[in-house]
Amino acid sequence: MTETISKGAANQTGAVINKDAYAEAKDFLPLNGLDHVEFWVGNARQAAAYYRALWGFTPIAYAGLETGVRDRASYVLRQNDITLVVTAPLTPEGEIAEHVRKHGDGVKDIAFSVDDAASAWRETTDRGARSVMEPRELDGGEDGTLRRSAVATYGEVRHSFVDRRDYHGVFAPGYRKIKKPARAAGGMSLLEIDHCVGNVELGDMNRFVDYYRDVFGFAQLIHYDDKVIHTEYSALMSKVMTNGNGRIKFPINEPATGKKKSQIQEFLDWYLDSGTQHIALRTEDIVGTISRLRENGVEFLGLPHAYYETLANRVGDVGVPIETLEALGIEADRDEEGYLLQIFTRPIQDRPTFFFEIIERHGSRGFGVGNFKALFEAIELEQARRGNL
Ligand code: FE2
């Protein structure tokens, strides 16, 4: 890959890209990639139907009363390499009910795939991670044994380590396969999780950047300061951490002071904690995928016509007519390595907290910094409608 920016130098957008990030990352764990993301929600059955009927995910496994689980119901949903789990409490007591009462629906676990859950737990807790689950072996009978452990990160989010080498069942012991799932919506092509973004309190960004470096061996890929990401009213700062094989990318945001409330602060005010702000799903057919998602009723942030009037000058040819991008609300950005197409949903639950991004990459490893200003202005319009600006 061509590198035209020297280490630590700011490009014309003001983003500082570290071209040595992958070499600097120390994969002592190592992490193979993301195993799944688990959401704790108020109603797992309906959340599963939402992901199936609107987003094209197939429900593949279930755990609940019928499988001998008494305190929760979980559905596992899959599309290509993306595995989502939605879990709801069955009783008013316990950590899931407590979590949903406080935060509303949200991300609880960003789980890593590892070859050895015990050593990943030992390596990270030795380096200062707080344990939330000591290594354990889950007996799946003839399906084999699943090994897992977990440590804490920002807010109440955790990172599980999942070792599936000796397990051949559908998801995990305690789950049963959904043999005849209702038909998932067609025409979508969501391939894998591209990145997961954490929002942390003012002053905490560097603490969690250090945490991912020291505990997980990640390196910093990009730094966007508040001079880059700001509008007249609000701003944020962001650093992107990545692991050695580049499969895991975690931007960490903190609010910066502006004349009015940053969108990061709005998230923190309604989630009542640090938490996962958005997850980007990678596609190689953003036009077809967004067309279908819109037909199915998924709502996206809209950008003003003015954004598209200047877009061609800014990004050149991106393989899709500007009119098509505008009709679907897709944004484009270009950097030294190539370009990307992206779009953001509105928050997917009642509180203005978690949302999804869909991204199609053509060489660019960036995050669409050229869009941030236009995007923030669009978000601020919606914040103002909610009385939160
Ligand atoms: Fe993103």
PDB file of N, CA and C in Angstrom, residues 121-177:
ATOM      1  N   TRP A 121      -7.053 -14.021  28.663  1.00  0.00           N
ATOM      2  CA  TRP A 121      -7.504 -13.432  29.926  1.00  0.00           C
ATOM      3  C   TRP A 121      -6.306 -13.122  30.832  1.00  0.00           C
ATOM      4  N   ARG A 122      -5.353 -14.080  30.884  1.00  0.00           N
ATOM      5  CA  ARG A 122      -4.171 -13.903  31.737  1.00  0.00           C
ATOM      6  C   ARG A 122      -3.321 -12.730  31.247  1.00  0.00           C
ATOM      7  N   GLU A 123      -3.083 -12.694  29.924  1.00  0.00           N
ATOM      8  CA  GLU A 123      -2.245 -11.626  29.360  1.00  0.00           C
ATOM      9  C   GLU A 123      -2.852 -10.244  29.620  1.00  0.00           C
ATOM     10  N   THR A 124      -4.197 -10.136  29.473  1.00  0.00           N
ATOM     11  CA  THR A 124      -4.820  -8.817  29.614  1.00  0.00           C
ATOM     12  C   THR A 124      -4.985  -8.426  31.084  1.00  0.00           C
ATOM     13  N   THR A 125      -5.358  -9.379  31.935  1.00  0.00           N
ATOM     14  CA  THR A 125      -5.513  -9.014  33.347  1.00  0.00           C
ATOM     15  C   THR A 125      -4.151  -8.736  33.981  1.00  0.00           C
ATOM     16  N   ASP A 126      -3.103  -9.443  33.527  1.00  0.00           N
ATOM     17  CA  ASP A 126      -1.743  -9.142  34.006  1.00  0.00           C
ATOM     18  C   ASP A 126      -1.347  -7.717  33.658  1.00  0.00           C
ATOM     19  N   ARG A 127      -1.880  -7.207  32.537  1.00  0.00           N
ATOM     20  CA  ARG A 127      -1.541  -5.854  32.084  1.00  0.00           C
ATOM     21  C   ARG A 127      -2.520  -4.810  32.616  1.00  0.00           C
ATOM     22  N   GLY A 128      -3.424  -5.207  33.508  1.00  0.00           N
ATOM     23  CA  GLY A 128      -4.264  -4.211  34.168  1.00  0.00           C
ATOM     24  C   GLY A 128      -5.741  -4.248  33.823  1.00  0.00           C
ATOM     25  N   ALA A 129      -6.176  -5.192  32.968  1.00  0.00           N
ATOM     26  CA  ALA A 129      -7.610  -5.270  32.666  1.00  0.00           C
ATOM     27  C   ALA A 129      -8.366  -5.786  33.886  1.00  0.00           C
ATOM     28  N   ARG A 130      -9.605  -5.302  34.061  1.00  0.00           N
ATOM     29  CA  ARG A 130     -10.456  -5.811  35.125  1.00  0.00           C
ATOM     30  C   ARG A 130     -11.212  -7.017  34.597  1.00  0.00           C
ATOM     31  N   SER A 131     -11.134  -8.128  35.318  1.00  0.00           N
ATOM     32  CA  SER A 131     -11.820  -9.342  34.879  1.00  0.00           C
ATOM     33  C   SER A 131     -13.316  -9.222  35.118  1.00  0.00           C
ATOM     34  N   VAL A 132     -14.128  -9.644  34.151  1.00  0.00           N
ATOM     35  CA  VAL A 132     -15.558  -9.804  34.433  1.00  0.00           C
ATOM     36  C   VAL A 132     -15.988 -11.266  34.296  1.00  0.00           C
ATOM     37  N   MET A 133     -15.136 -12.099  33.714  1.00  0.00           N
ATOM     38  CA  MET A 133     -15.408 -13.543  33.708  1.00  0.00           C
ATOM     39  C   MET A 133     -14.086 -14.297  33.646  1.00  0.00           C
ATOM     40  N   GLU A 134     -13.805 -15.063  34.690  1.00  0.00           N
ATOM     41  CA  GLU A 134     -12.591 -15.874  34.668  1.00  0.00           C
ATOM     42  C   GLU A 134     -12.740 -16.956  33.603  1.00  0.00           C
ATOM     43  N   PRO A 135     -11.648 -17.466  33.078  1.00  0.00           N
ATOM     44  CA  PRO A 135     -11.741 -18.477  32.025  1.00  0.00           C
ATOM     45  C   PRO A 135     -12.614 -19.640  32.470  1.00  0.00           C
ATOM     46  N   ARG A 136     -13.533 -20.042  31.592  1.00  0.00           N
ATOM     47  CA  ARG A 136     -14.377 -21.193  31.920  1.00  0.00           C
ATOM     48  C   ARG A 136     -14.611 -22.044  30.675  1.00  0.00           C
ATOM     49  N   GLU A 137     -14.890 -23.325  30.961  1.00  0.00           N
ATOM     50  CA  GLU A 137     -15.177 -24.253  29.873  1.00  0.00           C
ATOM     51  C   GLU A 137     -16.657 -24.549  29.905  1.00  0.00           C
ATOM     52  N   LEU A 138     -17.354 -24.318  28.796  1.00  0.00           N
ATOM     53  CA  LEU A 138     -18.781 -24.583  28.713  1.00  0.00           C
ATOM     54  C   LEU A 138     -18.964 -25.900  27.972  1.00  0.00           C
ATOM     55  N   ASP A 139     -19.554 -26.867  28.701  1.00  0.00           N
ATOM     56  CA  ASP A 139     -19.686 -28.215  28.149  1.00  0.00           C
ATOM     57  C   ASP A 139     -20.895 -28.280  27.225  1.00  0.00           C
ATOM     58  N   GLY A 140     -20.662 -28.560  25.964  1.00  0.00           N
ATOM     59  CA  GLY A 140     -21.741 -28.667  24.983  1.00  0.00           C
ATOM     60  C   GLY A 140     -22.052 -30.101  24.608  1.00  0.00           C
ATOM     61  N   GLY A 141     -21.698 -31.073  25.479  1.00  0.00           N
ATOM     62  CA  GLY A 141     -21.972 -32.471  25.182  1.00  0.00           C
ATOM     63  C   GLY A 141     -21.279 -32.894  23.900  1.00  0.00           C
ATOM     64  N   GLU A 142     -22.054 -33.495  22.981  1.00  0.00           N
ATOM     65  CA  GLU A 142     -21.413 -34.004  21.759  1.00  0.00           C
ATOM     66  C   GLU A 142     -20.963 -32.875  20.826  1.00  0.00           C
ATOM     67  N   ASP A 143     -21.421 -31.622  21.089  1.00  0.00           N
ATOM     68  CA  ASP A 143     -20.938 -30.483  20.290  1.00  0.00           C
ATOM     69  C   ASP A 143     -19.542 -30.023  20.723  1.00  0.00           C
ATOM     70  N   GLY A 144     -19.063 -30.559  21.851  1.00  0.00           N
ATOM     71  CA  GLY A 144     -17.724 -30.197  22.290  1.00  0.00           C
ATOM     72  C   GLY A 144     -17.737 -29.134  23.376  1.00  0.00           C
ATOM     73  N   THR A 145     -16.615 -28.468  23.532  1.00  0.00           N
ATOM     74  CA  THR A 145     -16.424 -27.532  24.626  1.00  0.00           C
ATOM     75  C   THR A 145     -16.114 -26.142  24.081  1.00  0.00           C
ATOM     76  N   LEU A 146     -16.832 -25.140  24.578  1.00  0.00           N
ATOM     77  CA  LEU A 146     -16.540 -23.746  24.225  1.00  0.00           C
ATOM     78  C   LEU A 146     -15.821 -23.116  25.406  1.00  0.00           C
ATOM     79  N   ARG A 147     -14.715 -22.458  25.134  1.00  0.00           N
ATOM     80  CA  ARG A 147     -13.979 -21.801  26.210  1.00  0.00           C
ATOM     81  C   ARG A 147     -14.124 -20.301  26.071  1.00  0.00           C
ATOM     82  N   ARG A 148     -14.422 -19.643  27.201  1.00  0.00           N
ATOM     83  CA  ARG A 148     -14.510 -18.180  27.134  1.00  0.00           C
ATOM     84  C   ARG A 148     -14.101 -17.531  28.438  1.00  0.00           C
ATOM     85  N   SER A 149     -13.831 -16.217  28.344  1.00  0.00           N
ATOM     86  CA  SER A 149     -13.476 -15.388  29.490  1.00  0.00           C
ATOM     87  C   SER A 149     -13.815 -13.971  29.066  1.00  0.00           C
ATOM     88  N   ALA A 150     -13.726 -13.009  29.978  1.00  0.00           N
ATOM     89  CA  ALA A 150     -14.074 -11.638  29.581  1.00  0.00           C
ATOM     90  C   ALA A 150     -13.413 -10.618  30.496  1.00  0.00           C
ATOM     91  N   VAL A 151     -13.108  -9.458  29.921  1.00  0.00           N
ATOM     92  CA  VAL A 151     -12.586  -8.326  30.694  1.00  0.00           C
ATOM     93  C   VAL A 151     -13.419  -7.085  30.375  1.00  0.00           C
ATOM     94  N   ALA A 152     -13.302  -6.088  31.240  1.00  0.00           N
ATOM     95  CA  ALA A 152     -14.089  -4.863  31.101  1.00  0.00           C
ATOM     96  C   ALA A 152     -13.374  -3.855  30.211  1.00  0.00           C
ATOM     97  N   THR A 153     -14.159  -2.973  29.565  1.00  0.00           N
ATOM     98  CA  THR A 153     -13.579  -1.793  28.909  1.00  0.00           C
ATOM     99  C   THR A 153     -14.376  -0.562  29.363  1.00  0.00           C
ATOM    100  N   TYR A 154     -14.562   0.427  28.471  1.00  0.00           N
ATOM    101  CA  TYR A 154     -15.255   1.668  28.872  1.00  0.00           C
ATOM    102  C   TYR A 154     -16.696   1.385  29.314  1.00  0.00           C
ATOM    103  N   GLY A 155     -17.183   2.207  30.243  1.00  0.00           N
ATOM    104  CA  GLY A 155     -18.561   2.072  30.713  1.00  0.00           C
ATOM    105  C   GLY A 155     -18.813   0.683  31.258  1.00  0.00           C
ATOM    106  N   GLU A 156     -19.943   0.092  30.856  1.00  0.00           N
ATOM    107  CA  GLU A 156     -20.260  -1.275  31.278  1.00  0.00           C
ATOM    108  C   GLU A 156     -20.044  -2.271  30.141  1.00  0.00           C
ATOM    109  N   VAL A 157     -19.335  -1.838  29.108  1.00  0.00           N
ATOM    110  CA  VAL A 157     -19.071  -2.715  27.956  1.00  0.00           C
ATOM    111  C   VAL A 157     -17.953  -3.683  28.328  1.00  0.00           C
ATOM    112  N   ARG A 158     -18.043  -4.908  27.803  1.00  0.00           N
ATOM    113  CA  ARG A 158     -16.971  -5.856  28.064  1.00  0.00           C
ATOM    114  C   ARG A 158     -16.459  -6.453  26.755  1.00  0.00           C
ATOM    115  N   HIS A 159     -15.271  -7.023  26.830  1.00  0.00           N
ATOM    116  CA  HIS A 159     -14.706  -7.793  25.731  1.00  0.00           C
ATOM    117  C   HIS A 159     -14.597  -9.236  26.174  1.00  0.00           C
ATOM    118  N   SER A 160     -15.397 -10.115  25.552  1.00  0.00           N
ATOM    119  CA  SER A 160     -15.233 -11.536  25.801  1.00  0.00           C
ATOM    120  C   SER A 160     -14.140 -12.083  24.893  1.00  0.00           C
ATOM    121  N   PHE A 161     -13.465 -13.120  25.358  1.00  0.00           N
ATOM    122  CA  PHE A 161     -12.535 -13.892  24.526  1.00  0.00           C
ATOM    123  C   PHE A 161     -13.192 -15.243  24.281  1.00  0.00           C
ATOM    124  N   VAL A 162     -13.408 -15.597  23.024  1.00  0.00           N
ATOM    125  CA  VAL A 162     -14.133 -16.820  22.698  1.00  0.00           C
ATOM    126  C   VAL A 162     -13.217 -17.749  21.911  1.00  0.00           C
ATOM    127  N   ASP A 163     -13.054 -18.958  22.428  1.00  0.00           N
ATOM    128  CA  ASP A 163     -12.239 -19.983  21.757  1.00  0.00           C
ATOM    129  C   ASP A 163     -13.170 -21.103  21.295  1.00  0.00           C
ATOM    130  N   ARG A 164     -13.362 -21.219  19.985  1.00  0.00           N
ATOM    131  CA  ARG A 164     -14.292 -22.207  19.413  1.00  0.00           C
ATOM    132  C   ARG A 164     -13.580 -23.427  18.839  1.00  0.00           C
ATOM    133  N   ARG A 165     -12.274 -23.561  19.103  1.00  0.00           N
ATOM    134  CA  ARG A 165     -11.535 -24.623  18.416  1.00  0.00           C
ATOM    135  C   ARG A 165     -12.074 -26.015  18.707  1.00  0.00           C
ATOM    136  N   ASP A 166     -12.618 -26.231  19.933  1.00  0.00           N
ATOM    137  CA  ASP A 166     -13.128 -27.564  20.278  1.00  0.00           C
ATOM    138  C   ASP A 166     -14.645 -27.575  20.362  1.00  0.00           C
ATOM    139  N   TYR A 167     -15.298 -26.622  19.684  1.00  0.00           N
ATOM    140  CA  TYR A 167     -16.760 -26.550  19.752  1.00  0.00           C
ATOM    141  C   TYR A 167     -17.342 -26.574  18.351  1.00  0.00           C
ATOM    142  N   HIS A 168     -18.345 -27.398  18.147  1.00  0.00           N
ATOM    143  CA  HIS A 168     -18.905 -27.558  16.798  1.00  0.00           C
ATOM    144  C   HIS A 168     -20.401 -27.292  16.770  1.00  0.00           C
ATOM    145  N   GLY A 169     -20.949 -26.770  17.861  1.00  0.00           N
ATOM    146  CA  GLY A 169     -22.383 -26.471  17.907  1.00  0.00           C
ATOM    147  C   GLY A 169     -22.706 -25.168  17.189  1.00  0.00           C
ATOM    148  N   VAL A 170     -23.987 -24.737  17.288  1.00  0.00           N
ATOM    149  CA  VAL A 170     -24.433 -23.619  16.474  1.00  0.00           C
ATOM    150  C   VAL A 170     -23.893 -22.271  16.959  1.00  0.00           C
ATOM    151  N   PHE A 171     -23.869 -22.029  18.271  1.00  0.00           N
ATOM    152  CA  PHE A 171     -23.280 -20.770  18.765  1.00  0.00           C
ATOM    153  C   PHE A 171     -22.545 -20.993  20.082  1.00  0.00           C
ATOM    154  N   ALA A 172     -23.267 -21.535  21.059  1.00  0.00           N
ATOM    155  CA  ALA A 172     -22.653 -21.801  22.368  1.00  0.00           C
ATOM    156  C   ALA A 172     -23.537 -22.799  23.099  1.00  0.00           C
ATOM    157  N   PRO A 173     -22.968 -23.529  24.049  1.00  0.00           N
ATOM    158  CA  PRO A 173     -23.797 -24.417  24.876  1.00  0.00           C
ATOM    159  C   PRO A 173     -24.933 -23.626  25.516  1.00  0.00           C
ATOM    160  N   GLY A 174     -26.139 -24.229  25.562  1.00  0.00           N
ATOM    161  CA  GLY A 174     -27.300 -23.522  26.092  1.00  0.00           C
ATOM    162  C   GLY A 174     -28.156 -22.936  24.986  1.00  0.00           C
ATOM    163  N   TYR A 175     -27.605 -22.836  23.789  1.00  0.00           N
ATOM    164  CA  TYR A 175     -28.366 -22.342  22.638  1.00  0.00           C
ATOM    165  C   TYR A 175     -28.814 -23.533  21.800  1.00  0.00           C
ATOM    166  N   ARG A 176     -29.978 -23.392  21.168  1.00  0.00           N
ATOM    167  CA  ARG A 176     -30.363 -24.421  20.209  1.00  0.00           C
ATOM    168  C   ARG A 176     -30.485 -23.780  18.832  1.00  0.00           C
ATOM    169  N   LYS A 177     -30.236 -24.616  17.835  1.00  0.00           N
ATOM    170  CA  LYS A 177     -30.287 -24.148  16.459  1.00  0.00           C
ATOM    171  C   LYS A 177     -31.731 -23.808  16.087  1.00  0.00           C
TER     172      LYS A 177
END
